[in-house]
């Protein structure tokens, strides 16, 4: 049975909002069922992708049992969510989240894992940051809580390089190295995560914008 680290709970309490009906494009439906093979726990769909500051994650319990979800990083916990109720999580840190039912050992037939990726936000929105000498990059909507830090890498194409390591600030302006407005092509991308610097197992996966390129004919 997997459980979230207990000292992470104060961090989680401010990230949850009760809602009578979780809806929208970024909704996970939780269900349970007794089958001939045992008890099932299912998550539908299995994955969502978001951009930081552009959407929430909603959990809706359509099963008969209450559910509590834990992220595999040990940094987040959502619930308990009663049957026919829901919770909305406003993801404030970029990263790749993977969650399971906290009592997954009870589900002897099937126990799904859900995933959602929260990508860093670049510029004011869209792709209008291409070709600029500097852009604002946001990997969180708030300063990191005490005991946690952010990591951020960038790529110009051809591999990832460290930009920010172990910082608590949520954003910064990125100045493109060796910027040349007359260059025939330009590539740029970012990825970020949240982690506990004192425990290498307590970290989100990397979530990335992807490395985007423009070519001038």
Tab-separated table of C-alpha atoms in Angstrom:
chain	number	residue	atom	x	y	z
A	1	UNK	CA	0.000	0.000	0.000
A	2	UNK	CA	1.383	3.379	-0.977
A	3	UNK	CA	0.775	6.444	1.192
A	4	UNK	CA	1.869	10.076	0.955
A	5	UNK	CA	4.498	11.338	3.371
A	6	UNK	CA	2.730	12.726	6.427
A	7	UNK	CA	4.673	15.975	6.636
A	8	UNK	CA	3.429	16.876	3.143
A	9	UNK	CA	-0.186	17.214	4.274
A	10	UNK	CA	-0.136	20.906	5.298
A	11	UNK	CA	1.054	21.710	1.786
A	12	UNK	CA	-1.884	19.896	0.242
A	13	UNK	CA	-4.685	21.411	2.280
A	14	UNK	CA	-4.537	24.750	0.438
A	15	UNK	CA	-4.626	23.076	-2.980
A	16	UNK	CA	-8.085	21.492	-2.702
A	17	UNK	CA	-11.534	22.902	-3.363
A	18	UNK	CA	-14.773	20.959	-2.885
A	19	UNK	CA	-17.199	21.014	-5.786
A	20	UNK	CA	-20.567	19.295	-6.170
A	21	UNK	CA	-19.929	18.289	-9.781
A	22	UNK	CA	-16.441	18.162	-11.207
A	23	UNK	CA	-16.697	18.842	-14.919
A	24	UNK	CA	-14.686	20.129	-17.830
A	25	UNK	CA	-12.036	18.873	-20.236
A	26	UNK	CA	-9.528	17.995	-17.499
A	27	UNK	CA	-11.766	15.683	-15.456
A	28	UNK	CA	-10.855	12.236	-14.106
A	29	UNK	CA	-13.776	9.910	-13.328
A	30	UNK	CA	-13.135	7.449	-10.478
A	31	UNK	CA	-15.121	4.215	-10.299
A	32	UNK	CA	-15.073	0.951	-8.355
A	33	UNK	CA	-16.748	-2.358	-9.122
A	34	UNK	CA	-16.883	-5.869	-7.713
A	35	UNK	CA	-16.115	-8.418	-10.432
A	36	UNK	CA	-15.548	-12.155	-10.528
A	37	UNK	CA	-11.814	-11.436	-10.210
A	38	UNK	CA	-12.152	-9.126	-7.205
A	39	UNK	CA	-12.544	-5.398	-6.596
A	40	UNK	CA	-11.691	-2.932	-9.390
A	41	UNK	CA	-10.606	0.733	-9.171
A	42	UNK	CA	-10.595	2.589	-12.492
A	43	UNK	CA	-9.611	6.085	-13.641
A	44	UNK	CA	-11.032	7.494	-16.906
A	45	UNK	CA	-9.343	8.869	-18.905
A	46	UNK	CA	-5.869	7.812	-17.835
A	47	UNK	CA	-4.068	11.069	-18.683
A	48	UNK	CA	-4.441	14.830	-19.225
A	49	UNK	CA	-2.036	17.569	-20.370
A	50	UNK	CA	-2.285	21.172	-19.134
A	51	UNK	CA	-0.307	24.399	-19.279
A	52	UNK	CA	0.398	26.118	-15.965
A	53	UNK	CA	-2.296	28.688	-15.204
A	54	UNK	CA	-4.614	27.425	-17.949
A	55	UNK	CA	-6.978	24.955	-16.326
A	56	UNK	CA	-7.666	22.821	-13.279
A	57	UNK	CA	-7.748	19.083	-12.648
A	58	UNK	CA	-11.111	17.718	-11.501
A	59	UNK	CA	-11.735	14.380	-9.807
A	60	UNK	CA	-15.285	12.975	-9.864
A	61	UNK	CA	-16.186	9.880	-7.818
A	62	UNK	CA	-18.832	7.870	-9.685
A	63	UNK	CA	-18.215	4.765	-7.581
A	64	UNK	CA	-19.877	3.417	-4.442
A	65	UNK	CA	-16.835	3.812	-2.158
A	66	UNK	CA	-14.930	6.913	-0.977
A	67	UNK	CA	-11.548	7.436	-2.634
A	68	UNK	CA	-8.348	9.159	-1.552
A	69	UNK	CA	-5.675	9.720	-4.186
A	70	UNK	CA	-1.942	10.024	-3.554
A	71	UNK	CA	0.726	11.214	-5.946
A	72	UNK	CA	3.641	8.796	-6.268
A	73	UNK	CA	6.050	11.611	-5.395
A	74	UNK	CA	4.598	11.710	-1.872
A	75	UNK	CA	4.070	15.463	-2.274
A	76	UNK	CA	0.308	15.552	-2.900
A	77	UNK	CA	-2.840	13.894	-1.624
A	78	UNK	CA	-6.436	14.482	-2.745
A	79	UNK	CA	-9.433	13.360	-0.738
A	80	UNK	CA	-11.246	11.629	0.693
A	81	UNK	CA	-13.775	12.044	-2.106
A	82	UNK	CA	-17.200	10.682	-1.202
A	83	UNK	CA	-19.402	8.887	-3.768
A	84	UNK	CA	-21.135	11.298	-6.189
A	85	UNK	CA	-18.848	14.128	-5.084
A	86	UNK	CA	-15.749	15.719	-6.546
A	87	UNK	CA	-12.644	17.780	-5.892
A	88	UNK	CA	-10.892	20.360	-8.038
A	89	UNK	CA	-7.111	20.774	-7.851
A	90	UNK	CA	-5.558	24.010	-9.105
A	91	UNK	CA	-2.057	22.844	-10.097
A	92	UNK	CA	0.364	25.527	-8.947
A	93	UNK	CA	3.623	23.762	-9.886
A	94	UNK	CA	4.752	22.467	-13.271
A	95	UNK	CA	5.619	18.801	-13.353
A	96	UNK	CA	4.343	15.345	-14.213
A	97	UNK	CA	1.937	13.934	-11.632
A	98	UNK	CA	1.080	10.207	-11.204
A	99	UNK	CA	-1.603	9.210	-8.720
A	100	UNK	CA	-3.030	5.994	-7.265
A	101	UNK	CA	-5.790	5.063	-4.846
A	102	UNK	CA	-4.282	5.341	-1.337
A	103	UNK	CA	-5.772	1.962	-0.383
A	104	UNK	CA	-4.751	0.293	-3.633
A	105	UNK	CA	-4.103	-2.978	-1.796
A	106	UNK	CA	-7.873	-3.408	-1.392
A	107	UNK	CA	-8.351	-3.530	-5.171
A	108	UNK	CA	-7.366	-7.111	-5.926
A	109	UNK	CA	-8.525	-7.244	-9.559
A	110	UNK	CA	-7.434	-3.895	-11.005
A	111	UNK	CA	-6.099	-0.599	-9.666
A	112	UNK	CA	-5.509	2.139	-12.238
A	113	UNK	CA	-2.897	4.891	-12.149
A	114	UNK	CA	-3.845	8.366	-13.397
A	115	UNK	CA	-1.431	10.908	-14.844
A	116	UNK	CA	-1.456	14.576	-15.681
A	117	UNK	CA	1.299	16.820	-16.965
A	118	UNK	CA	1.429	20.545	-16.142
A	119	UNK	CA	3.749	22.283	-18.599
A	120	UNK	CA	5.624	25.538	-17.888
A	121	UNK	CA	3.996	28.666	-19.327
A	122	UNK	CA	6.101	30.803	-21.673
A	123	UNK	CA	5.353	34.388	-22.619
A	124	UNK	CA	1.848	35.886	-22.539
A	125	UNK	CA	0.402	32.871	-24.330
A	126	UNK	CA	0.435	30.999	-27.610
A	127	UNK	CA	3.579	30.845	-29.729
A	128	UNK	CA	4.282	34.581	-29.854
A	129	UNK	CA	7.478	34.141	-27.818
A	130	UNK	CA	9.321	32.642	-30.800
A	131	UNK	CA	12.083	34.803	-32.206
A	132	UNK	CA	12.320	37.104	-29.181
A	133	UNK	CA	15.538	37.874	-27.336
A	134	UNK	CA	13.945	37.271	-23.934
A	135	UNK	CA	10.760	35.646	-22.659
A	136	UNK	CA	9.073	35.266	-19.281
A	137	UNK	CA	8.949	31.625	-18.117
A	138	UNK	CA	6.609	30.526	-15.301
A	139	UNK	CA	7.106	27.115	-13.712
A	140	UNK	CA	4.791	27.834	-10.754
A	141	UNK	CA	2.107	30.284	-9.683
A	142	UNK	CA	3.575	30.748	-6.199
A	143	UNK	CA	6.858	30.686	-4.363
A	144	UNK	CA	7.840	27.143	-3.368
A	145	UNK	CA	6.628	26.134	0.117
A	146	UNK	CA	9.215	25.733	2.846
A	147	UNK	CA	11.251	22.573	2.264
A	148	UNK	CA	10.519	22.312	-1.469
A	149	UNK	CA	12.282	23.718	-4.547
A	150	UNK	CA	11.887	23.991	-8.315
A	151	UNK	CA	14.237	22.831	-11.076
A	152	UNK	CA	14.116	24.254	-14.610
A	153	UNK	CA	16.019	23.278	-17.762
A	154	UNK	CA	16.060	24.744	-21.269
A	155	UNK	CA	16.962	23.500	-24.727
A	156	UNK	CA	17.982	25.274	-27.911
A	157	UNK	CA	17.698	21.951	-29.732
A	158	UNK	CA	20.133	19.102	-29.183
A	159	UNK	CA	19.804	18.401	-25.457
A	160	UNK	CA	18.700	19.924	-22.157
A	161	UNK	CA	20.782	22.316	-20.051
A	162	UNK	CA	20.303	23.482	-16.488
A	163	UNK	CA	18.906	26.967	-16.063
A	164	UNK	CA	17.541	27.019	-12.494
A	165	UNK	CA	18.328	24.351	-9.906
A	166	UNK	CA	16.865	24.232	-6.418
A	167	UNK	CA	15.122	27.633	-6.541
A	168	UNK	CA	11.970	28.804	-4.745
A	169	UNK	CA	11.022	31.637	-7.127
A	170	UNK	CA	8.093	30.765	-9.453
A	171	UNK	CA	9.234	32.546	-12.629
A	172	UNK	CA	11.991	34.501	-14.324
A	173	UNK	CA	12.784	36.177	-17.618
A	174	UNK	CA	14.945	33.978	-19.872
A	175	UNK	CA	17.497	35.724	-22.097
A	176	UNK	CA	18.275	33.588	-25.144
A	177	UNK	CA	22.028	32.826	-25.328
A	178	UNK	CA	23.792	33.990	-28.519
A	179	UNK	CA	20.580	35.490	-29.810
A	180	UNK	CA	20.691	36.382	-33.498
A	181	UNK	CA	17.535	37.922	-35.015
A	182	UNK	CA	18.898	37.234	-38.502
A	183	UNK	CA	19.411	33.503	-37.894
A	184	UNK	CA	17.828	31.152	-40.403
A	185	UNK	CA	16.306	29.012	-37.630
A	186	UNK	CA	15.749	29.126	-33.897
A	187	UNK	CA	14.756	26.479	-31.335
A	188	UNK	CA	13.709	26.853	-27.711
A	189	UNK	CA	12.010	24.751	-25.057
A	190	UNK	CA	11.681	24.434	-21.284
A	191	UNK	CA	10.897	21.774	-18.698
A	192	UNK	CA	10.377	21.976	-14.940
A	193	UNK	CA	9.554	20.003	-11.796
A	194	UNK	CA	8.954	20.365	-8.036
A	195	UNK	CA	11.040	18.378	-5.537
A	196	UNK	CA	12.165	17.941	-1.944
A	197	UNK	CA	15.919	18.696	-1.823
A	198	UNK	CA	16.322	16.501	1.275
A	199	UNK	CA	14.665	13.385	-0.151
A	200	UNK	CA	15.555	12.237	-3.693
A	201	UNK	CA	12.383	10.131	-3.917
A	202	UNK	CA	10.009	13.053	-3.297
A	203	UNK	CA	9.860	14.745	-6.681
A	204	UNK	CA	7.487	15.246	-9.578
A	205	UNK	CA	8.493	14.078	-13.023
A	206	UNK	CA	9.656	16.607	-15.595
A	207	UNK	CA	6.964	18.358	-17.649
A	208	UNK	CA	8.123	20.092	-20.810
A	209	UNK	CA	6.845	22.546	-23.356
A	210	UNK	CA	8.594	20.586	-26.064
A	211	UNK	CA	11.412	22.066	-28.116
A	212	UNK	CA	9.834	24.278	-30.778
A	213	UNK	CA	11.664	25.558	-33.810
A	214	UNK	CA	11.016	28.169	-36.457
A	215	UNK	CA	12.769	28.317	-39.790
A	216	UNK	CA	13.066	31.529	-41.812
A	217	UNK	CA	12.906	30.885	-45.564
